[in-house]
PDB file of C-alpha atoms in Angstrom:
ATOM      1  CA  MET A   1      17.434 -10.477  49.720  1.00  0.00           C
ATOM      2  CA  GLU A   2      14.625 -12.643  50.949  1.00  0.00           C
ATOM      3  CA  SER A   3      15.967 -15.875  52.342  1.00  0.00           C
ATOM      4  CA  GLU A   4      13.906 -18.949  52.903  1.00  0.00           C
ATOM      5  CA  ALA A   5      11.703 -18.802  55.991  1.00  0.00           C
ATOM      6  CA  ALA A   6      13.952 -19.303  59.008  1.00  0.00           C
ATOM      7  CA  GLY A   7      11.191 -21.047  60.904  1.00  0.00           C
ATOM      8  CA  ALA A   8      10.472 -23.359  57.997  1.00  0.00           C
ATOM      9  CA  PRO A   9       7.467 -25.485  58.915  1.00  0.00           C
ATOM     10  CA  ALA A  10       7.459 -29.267  58.818  1.00  0.00           C
ATOM     11  CA  SER A  11       7.079 -30.993  55.489  1.00  0.00           C
ATOM     12  CA  GLY A  12       3.744 -30.547  53.745  1.00  0.00           C
ATOM     13  CA  GLU A  13       2.925 -27.208  55.300  1.00  0.00           C
ATOM     14  CA  VAL A  14       2.849 -23.776  53.706  1.00  0.00           C
ATOM     15  CA  VAL A  15       5.113 -20.827  54.502  1.00  0.00           C
ATOM     16  CA  ASN A  16       3.614 -18.236  56.765  1.00  0.00           C
ATOM     17  CA  SER A  17       4.488 -15.058  54.892  1.00  0.00           C
ATOM     18  CA  ILE A  18       1.450 -13.756  53.023  1.00  0.00           C
ATOM     19  CA  ARG A  19       3.704 -12.093  50.504  1.00  0.00           C
ATOM     20  CA  GLU A  20       5.470 -15.365  49.740  1.00  0.00           C
ATOM     21  CA  ARG A  21       2.195 -17.215  49.406  1.00  0.00           C
ATOM     22  CA  THR A  22       0.915 -14.662  46.910  1.00  0.00           C
ATOM     23  CA  ILE A  23       4.105 -14.827  44.883  1.00  0.00           C
ATOM     24  CA  SER A  24       3.980 -18.633  44.905  1.00  0.00           C
ATOM     25  CA  GLU A  25       0.384 -19.023  43.856  1.00  0.00           C
ATOM     26  CA  ASN A  26       0.945 -16.786  40.850  1.00  0.00           C
ATOM     27  CA  SER A  27       3.882 -18.698  39.414  1.00  0.00           C
ATOM     28  CA  LEU A  28       4.991 -22.203  38.549  1.00  0.00           C
ATOM     29  CA  VAL A  29       7.149 -22.331  41.643  1.00  0.00           C
ATOM     30  CA  VAL A  30       4.134 -23.984  43.304  1.00  0.00           C
ATOM     31  CA  LEU A  31       4.976 -27.125  41.394  1.00  0.00           C
ATOM     32  CA  LEU A  32       8.470 -27.165  42.859  1.00  0.00           C
ATOM     33  CA  GLN A  33       7.018 -26.598  46.315  1.00  0.00           C
ATOM     34  CA  GLY A  34       4.880 -29.645  45.799  1.00  0.00           C
ATOM     35  CA  LEU A  35       8.023 -31.726  45.270  1.00  0.00           C
ATOM     36  CA  GLN A  36       8.837 -31.510  48.954  1.00  0.00           C
ATOM     37  CA  GLY A  37      10.041 -34.872  50.199  1.00  0.00           C
ATOM     38  CA  ARG A  38      10.890 -36.146  46.715  1.00  0.00           C
ATOM     39  CA  VAL A  39      14.328 -36.877  45.387  1.00  0.00           C
ATOM     40  CA  THR A  40      15.163 -34.653  42.428  1.00  0.00           C
ATOM     41  CA  THR A  41      18.131 -33.314  40.551  1.00  0.00           C
ATOM     42  CA  VAL A  42      18.713 -29.579  40.347  1.00  0.00           C
ATOM     43  CA  ASP A  43      20.933 -28.331  37.538  1.00  0.00           C
ATOM     44  CA  LEU A  44      22.591 -25.117  38.593  1.00  0.00           C
ATOM     45  CA  ARG A  45      23.501 -22.166  36.438  1.00  0.00           C
ATOM     46  CA  ASP A  46      27.197 -22.913  36.766  1.00  0.00           C
ATOM     47  CA  GLU A  47      26.791 -26.392  35.263  1.00  0.00           C
ATOM     48  CA  SER A  48      27.019 -28.201  38.591  1.00  0.00           C
ATOM     49  CA  THR A  49      24.250 -30.553  39.669  1.00  0.00           C
ATOM     50  CA  ALA A  50      22.743 -31.492  42.996  1.00  0.00           C
ATOM     51  CA  GLN A  51      20.714 -34.646  43.470  1.00  0.00           C
ATOM     52  CA  GLY A  52      18.929 -34.965  46.783  1.00  0.00           C
ATOM     53  CA  ARG A  53      15.691 -34.919  48.729  1.00  0.00           C
ATOM     54  CA  VAL A  54      13.784 -31.657  48.631  1.00  0.00           C
ATOM     55  CA  LEU A  55      13.314 -30.201  52.093  1.00  0.00           C
ATOM     56  CA  SER A  56      11.680 -26.987  50.947  1.00  0.00           C
ATOM     57  CA  VAL A  57      11.321 -24.544  48.093  1.00  0.00           C
ATOM     58  CA  ASP A  58      10.300 -20.966  48.732  1.00  0.00           C
ATOM     59  CA  ALA A  59       8.571 -18.404  46.540  1.00  0.00           C
ATOM     60  CA  PHE A  60      11.922 -17.211  45.184  1.00  0.00           C
ATOM     61  CA  MET A  61      12.862 -20.744  44.114  1.00  0.00           C
ATOM     62  CA  ASN A  62      15.492 -21.000  46.857  1.00  0.00           C
ATOM     63  CA  VAL A  63      15.842 -24.740  47.399  1.00  0.00           C
ATOM     64  CA  ARG A  64      16.943 -26.733  50.401  1.00  0.00           C
ATOM     65  CA  LEU A  65      18.052 -30.293  49.763  1.00  0.00           C
ATOM     66  CA  LYS A  66      19.265 -33.002  52.087  1.00  0.00           C
ATOM     67  CA  ASP A  67      21.418 -36.094  51.541  1.00  0.00           C
ATOM     68  CA  VAL A  68      22.832 -34.611  48.409  1.00  0.00           C
ATOM     69  CA  LEU A  69      25.137 -35.933  45.769  1.00  0.00           C
ATOM     70  CA  TYR A  70      26.729 -32.756  44.441  1.00  0.00           C
ATOM     71  CA  GLN A  71      28.703 -32.801  41.245  1.00  0.00           C
ATOM     72  CA  ASP A  72      30.640 -29.643  40.448  1.00  0.00           C
ATOM     73  CA  ARG A  73      31.154 -28.448  36.898  1.00  0.00           C
ATOM     74  CA  ARG A  74      34.402 -30.361  36.648  1.00  0.00           C
ATOM     75  CA  GLY A  75      32.636 -33.581  37.500  1.00  0.00           C
ATOM     76  CA  ARG A  76      34.013 -33.988  41.003  1.00  0.00           C
ATOM     77  CA  ARG A  77      31.456 -35.531  43.314  1.00  0.00           C
ATOM     78  CA  ARG A  78      30.793 -34.830  46.960  1.00  0.00           C
ATOM     79  CA  GLN A  79      28.228 -35.990  49.475  1.00  0.00           C
ATOM     80  CA  LEU A  80      26.543 -33.183  51.345  1.00  0.00           C
ATOM     81  CA  GLN A  81      24.138 -33.491  54.219  1.00  0.00           C
ATOM     82  CA  ASP A  82      22.373 -30.228  53.600  1.00  0.00           C
ATOM     83  CA  LEU A  83      22.492 -27.874  50.636  1.00  0.00           C
ATOM     84  CA  PHE A  84      20.865 -24.484  50.104  1.00  0.00           C
ATOM     85  CA  ILE A  85      20.616 -23.300  46.515  1.00  0.00           C
ATOM     86  CA  THR A  86      19.693 -19.682  45.781  1.00  0.00           C
ATOM     87  CA  GLY A  87      16.795 -19.414  43.367  1.00  0.00           C
ATOM     88  CA  ARG A  88      18.844 -17.379  40.908  1.00  0.00           C
ATOM     89  CA  ASN A  89      21.285 -20.240  40.558  1.00  0.00           C
ATOM     90  CA  VAL A  90      18.711 -22.765  39.458  1.00  0.00           C
ATOM     91  CA  ARG A  91      18.725 -23.618  35.769  1.00  0.00           C
ATOM     92  CA  TYR A  92      16.610 -26.784  35.708  1.00  0.00           C
ATOM     93  CA  VAL A  93      14.811 -29.046  38.127  1.00  0.00           C
ATOM     94  CA  HIS A  94      14.313 -32.614  36.962  1.00  0.00           C
ATOM     95  CA  ILE A  95      10.789 -33.685  37.812  1.00  0.00           C
ATOM     96  CA  PRO A  96      10.420 -37.356  38.824  1.00  0.00           C
ATOM     97  CA  ASP A  97       8.475 -39.435  36.311  1.00  0.00           C
ATOM     98  CA  ASP A  98       5.677 -40.366  38.654  1.00  0.00           C
ATOM     99  CA  VAL A  99       4.678 -36.831  39.588  1.00  0.00           C
ATOM    100  CA  ASP A 100       1.159 -35.870  38.562  1.00  0.00           C
ATOM    101  CA  MET A 101       1.752 -32.216  37.821  1.00  0.00           C
ATOM    102  CA  MET A 102      -1.761 -30.876  37.785  1.00  0.00           C
ATOM    103  CA  LYS A 103      -2.566 -32.681  41.015  1.00  0.00           C
ATOM    104  CA  THR A 104       0.623 -31.457  42.676  1.00  0.00           C
ATOM    105  CA  ILE A 105      -0.070 -27.861  41.665  1.00  0.00           C
ATOM    106  CA  GLN A 106      -3.699 -28.093  42.759  1.00  0.00           C
ATOM    107  CA  ASN A 107      -2.722 -29.568  46.128  1.00  0.00           C
ATOM    108  CA  GLN A 108      -0.226 -26.775  46.741  1.00  0.00           C
ATOM    109  CA  LEU A 109      -2.775 -24.122  45.801  1.00  0.00           C
ATOM    110  CA  ASP A 110      -5.322 -25.743  48.096  1.00  0.00           C
ATOM    111  CA  LYS A 111      -2.837 -25.633  50.966  1.00  0.00           C
ATOM    112  CA  ILE A 112      -2.230 -21.947  50.330  1.00  0.00           C
ATOM    113  CA  HIS A 113      -5.934 -21.162  50.192  1.00  0.00           C
ATOM    114  CA  ARG A 114      -6.729 -23.240  53.248  1.00  0.00           C
ATOM    115  CA  VAL A 115      -4.177 -21.348  55.322  1.00  0.00           C
ATOM    116  CA  ARG A 116      -5.497 -18.049  54.063  1.00  0.00           C
ATOM    117  CA  SER A 117      -9.127 -18.649  54.965  1.00  0.00           C
ATOM    118  CA  PHE A 118      -8.186 -20.176  58.308  1.00  0.00           C
ATOM    119  CA  GLY A 119      -6.089 -17.132  59.201  1.00  0.00           C
ATOM    120  CA  SER A 120      -8.623 -14.496  58.263  1.00  0.00           C
ATOM    121  CA  GLU A 121     -11.457 -16.072  60.239  1.00  0.00           C
ATOM    122  CA  GLY A 122      -9.471 -16.222  63.429  1.00  0.00           C
ATOM    123  CA  ARG A 123      -8.795 -19.333  65.409  1.00  0.00           C
ATOM    124  CA  LYS A 124     -11.436 -21.978  65.225  1.00  0.00           C
ATOM    125  CA  GLU A 125     -11.085 -25.506  66.345  1.00  0.00           C
ATOM    126  CA  PHE A 126     -11.811 -28.159  63.750  1.00  0.00           C
ATOM    127  CA  SER A 127     -12.817 -25.536  61.216  1.00  0.00           C
ATOM    128  CA  LYS A 128     -13.509 -27.603  58.140  1.00  0.00           C
ATOM    129  CA  LYS A 129     -15.670 -25.242  56.178  1.00  0.00           C
ATOM    130  CA  SER A 130     -16.024 -21.484  56.165  1.00  0.00           C
ATOM    131  CA  ASN A 131     -19.280 -19.853  57.339  1.00  0.00           C
TER     132      ASN A 131
ATOM    133  CA  THR B   1      -3.576 -17.880  40.347  1.00  0.00           C
ATOM    134  CA  VAL B   2      -1.599 -20.306  38.234  1.00  0.00           C
ATOM    135  CA  MET B   3      -4.424 -22.475  36.940  1.00  0.00           C
ATOM    136  CA  GLN B   4      -6.794 -20.166  35.124  1.00  0.00           C
ATOM    137  CA  PRO B   5      -9.396 -20.885  32.461  1.00  0.00           C
ATOM    138  CA  PRO B   6      -7.856 -19.890  29.120  1.00  0.00           C
ATOM    139  CA  THR B   7      -9.094 -16.854  27.200  1.00  0.00           C
ATOM    140  CA  ASN B   8      -9.524 -17.184  23.461  1.00  0.00           C
ATOM    141  CA  THR B   9      -7.982 -13.968  22.194  1.00  0.00           C
ATOM    142  CA  VAL B  10      -4.332 -13.156  21.749  1.00  0.00           C
ATOM    143  CA  GLU B  11      -3.790  -9.963  23.687  1.00  0.00           C
ATOM    144  CA  GLU B  12      -0.151  -9.977  24.658  1.00  0.00           C
ATOM    145  CA  PRO B  13       3.058 -11.784  23.656  1.00  0.00           C
ATOM    146  CA  LEU B  14       2.636 -14.381  26.396  1.00  0.00           C
ATOM    147  CA  ASP B  15      -0.630 -15.406  24.776  1.00  0.00           C
ATOM    148  CA  LEU B  16       1.374 -16.622  21.803  1.00  0.00           C
ATOM    149  CA  ILE B  17       3.096 -19.074  24.101  1.00  0.00           C
ATOM    150  CA  ARG B  18      -0.306 -20.164  25.369  1.00  0.00           C
ATOM    151  CA  LEU B  19      -1.132 -21.232  21.817  1.00  0.00           C
ATOM    152  CA  SER B  20       1.770 -23.701  22.030  1.00  0.00           C
ATOM    153  CA  LEU B  21       0.552 -25.481  25.159  1.00  0.00           C
ATOM    154  CA  ASP B  22       0.752 -29.243  24.733  1.00  0.00           C
ATOM    155  CA  GLU B  23       2.668 -28.768  21.514  1.00  0.00           C
ATOM    156  CA  ARG B  24       6.312 -29.429  20.919  1.00  0.00           C
ATOM    157  CA  ILE B  25       8.336 -26.233  21.034  1.00  0.00           C
ATOM    158  CA  TYR B  26      11.852 -24.980  20.556  1.00  0.00           C
ATOM    159  CA  VAL B  27      13.417 -22.949  23.345  1.00  0.00           C
ATOM    160  CA  LYS B  28      16.646 -21.038  22.916  1.00  0.00           C
ATOM    161  CA  MET B  29      18.384 -20.509  26.215  1.00  0.00           C
ATOM    162  CA  ARG B  30      21.356 -18.568  27.460  1.00  0.00           C
ATOM    163  CA  ASN B  31      24.799 -20.139  27.382  1.00  0.00           C
ATOM    164  CA  ASP B  32      24.357 -21.733  23.973  1.00  0.00           C
ATOM    165  CA  ARG B  33      21.676 -24.149  25.019  1.00  0.00           C
ATOM    166  CA  GLU B  34      18.573 -25.220  23.185  1.00  0.00           C
ATOM    167  CA  LEU B  35      15.651 -27.285  24.321  1.00  0.00           C
ATOM    168  CA  ARG B  36      13.092 -29.155  22.299  1.00  0.00           C
ATOM    169  CA  GLY B  37      10.173 -30.580  24.164  1.00  0.00           C
ATOM    170  CA  ARG B  38       6.446 -30.597  24.810  1.00  0.00           C
ATOM    171  CA  LEU B  39       5.204 -27.533  26.649  1.00  0.00           C
ATOM    172  CA  HIS B  40       3.078 -28.578  29.605  1.00  0.00           C
ATOM    173  CA  ALA B  41       2.994 -25.321  31.549  1.00  0.00           C
ATOM    174  CA  TYR B  42       4.477 -21.848  31.706  1.00  0.00           C
ATOM    175  CA  ASP B  43       4.120 -18.697  33.753  1.00  0.00           C
ATOM    176  CA  GLN B  44       4.765 -14.961  33.379  1.00  0.00           C
ATOM    177  CA  HIS B  45       8.451 -15.401  34.227  1.00  0.00           C
ATOM    178  CA  LEU B  46       8.726 -17.942  31.430  1.00  0.00           C
ATOM    179  CA  ASN B  47       9.347 -20.669  33.964  1.00  0.00           C
ATOM    180  CA  MET B  48       8.265 -23.711  31.986  1.00  0.00           C
ATOM    181  CA  ILE B  49       7.594 -27.361  32.363  1.00  0.00           C
ATOM    182  CA  LEU B  50       8.696 -29.343  29.360  1.00  0.00           C
ATOM    183  CA  GLY B  51       8.131 -33.030  28.735  1.00  0.00           C
ATOM    184  CA  ASP B  52      10.237 -35.383  26.607  1.00  0.00           C
ATOM    185  CA  VAL B  53      13.011 -32.844  26.368  1.00  0.00           C
ATOM    186  CA  GLU B  54      16.121 -32.899  24.278  1.00  0.00           C
ATOM    187  CA  GLU B  55      18.761 -30.428  25.455  1.00  0.00           C
ATOM    188  CA  THR B  56      21.491 -29.398  23.038  1.00  0.00           C
ATOM    189  CA  VAL B  57      24.600 -27.661  24.344  1.00  0.00           C
ATOM    190  CA  THR B  58      26.826 -26.153  21.678  1.00  0.00           C
ATOM    191  CA  THR B  59      30.474 -25.356  22.159  1.00  0.00           C
ATOM    192  CA  VAL B  60      33.056 -23.834  19.847  1.00  0.00           C
ATOM    193  CA  GLU B  61      36.632 -24.905  19.831  1.00  0.00           C
ATOM    194  CA  ILE B  62      39.283 -23.086  17.875  1.00  0.00           C
ATOM    195  CA  ASP B  63      41.882 -25.280  16.212  1.00  0.00           C
ATOM    196  CA  GLU B  64      45.257 -23.964  17.360  1.00  0.00           C
ATOM    197  CA  GLU B  65      46.936 -24.348  13.990  1.00  0.00           C
ATOM    198  CA  THR B  66      44.268 -23.750  11.416  1.00  0.00           C
ATOM    199  CA  TYR B  67      42.170 -21.379  13.539  1.00  0.00           C
ATOM    200  CA  GLU B  68      39.158 -23.265  12.318  1.00  0.00           C
ATOM    201  CA  GLU B  69      36.030 -23.029  14.403  1.00  0.00           C
ATOM    202  CA  LEU B  70      34.919 -26.488  15.459  1.00  0.00           C
ATOM    203  CA  TYR B  71      31.314 -26.565  16.567  1.00  0.00           C
ATOM    204  CA  LYS B  72      30.446 -29.398  18.855  1.00  0.00           C
ATOM    205  CA  SER B  73      27.068 -30.156  20.301  1.00  0.00           C
ATOM    206  CA  THR B  74      26.170 -32.422  23.168  1.00  0.00           C
ATOM    207  CA  LYS B  75      22.651 -33.708  23.515  1.00  0.00           C
ATOM    208  CA  ARG B  76      20.793 -35.336  26.343  1.00  0.00           C
ATOM    209  CA  ASN B  77      17.238 -36.399  26.985  1.00  0.00           C
ATOM    210  CA  ILE B  78      15.212 -35.682  30.091  1.00  0.00           C
ATOM    211  CA  PRO B  79      11.648 -36.971  30.579  1.00  0.00           C
ATOM    212  CA  MET B  80      10.269 -34.001  32.532  1.00  0.00           C
ATOM    213  CA  LEU B  81      12.021 -30.729  33.180  1.00  0.00           C
ATOM    214  CA  PHE B  82      11.227 -27.550  35.072  1.00  0.00           C
ATOM    215  CA  VAL B  83      13.045 -24.650  33.419  1.00  0.00           C
ATOM    216  CA  ARG B  84      13.709 -21.425  35.271  1.00  0.00           C
ATOM    217  CA  GLY B  85      12.482 -18.528  33.178  1.00  0.00           C
ATOM    218  CA  ASP B  86      15.459 -16.226  33.476  1.00  0.00           C
ATOM    219  CA  GLY B  87      17.492 -18.556  31.277  1.00  0.00           C
ATOM    220  CA  VAL B  88      15.013 -18.434  28.413  1.00  0.00           C
ATOM    221  CA  VAL B  89      15.876 -16.302  25.392  1.00  0.00           C
ATOM    222  CA  LEU B  90      13.166 -17.280  22.931  1.00  0.00           C
ATOM    223  CA  VAL B  91      10.293 -19.688  22.430  1.00  0.00           C
ATOM    224  CA  ALA B  92       9.171 -20.863  19.021  1.00  0.00           C
ATOM    225  CA  PRO B  93       7.462 -23.725  17.218  1.00  0.00           C
ATOM    226  CA  PRO B  94      10.009 -26.468  16.499  1.00  0.00           C
ATOM    227  CA  LEU B  95      12.479 -25.544  13.776  1.00  0.00           C
ATOM    228  CA  ARG B  96      12.096 -27.618  10.681  1.00  0.00           C
ATOM    229  CA  VAL B  97      15.284 -28.850   9.035  1.00  0.00           C
ATOM    230  CA  GLY B  98      15.560 -28.630   5.231  1.00  0.00           C
TER     231      GLY B  98
END
């Protein structure tokens, strides 16, 4: 099973795998990827919840959270420094009120397209526009 | 990609969902859950973004003595929710009561 990119780039940057980028840009997972750095609550399939800061979300909806308040389905709460949730186990993601969805999606798509055109033209310093 | 200019014709079942964009919809989910909310976005997996959502979870308890089925439902409201598509069973215009 595809796991999240082991060499996950710093916040704000796109994953390197072309396959993952293509999967992402063709689904709503791009919105979740744009939530990087935000605090959200993920409701899992098994009725537990995890509230924490999004470190990364990959094309398969695998989520990494940090500084998490995890509540299991019995209601017991635990603090976790780092939590990895498999995409299949996600039921809902609560989107913070102040997220502009269209903008977030567009920004993520722009990042994906920027990386793509940069890569195919070879290395160029300060390449701001394509030829 | 995700943000595409809409076509006008209904060609496939997913197009029917497109007709409900920005409308309130009813979503039946697995595990006896239902959602009612405004459809902001969806994709081919039926991942959806719903606004102003009311989630209803229904449980059945059997009375030990009378063997009656007691249906209980729990509701909660969430302002903006991303729903993973594999939990979705059906999507419909909101059900009208009565």
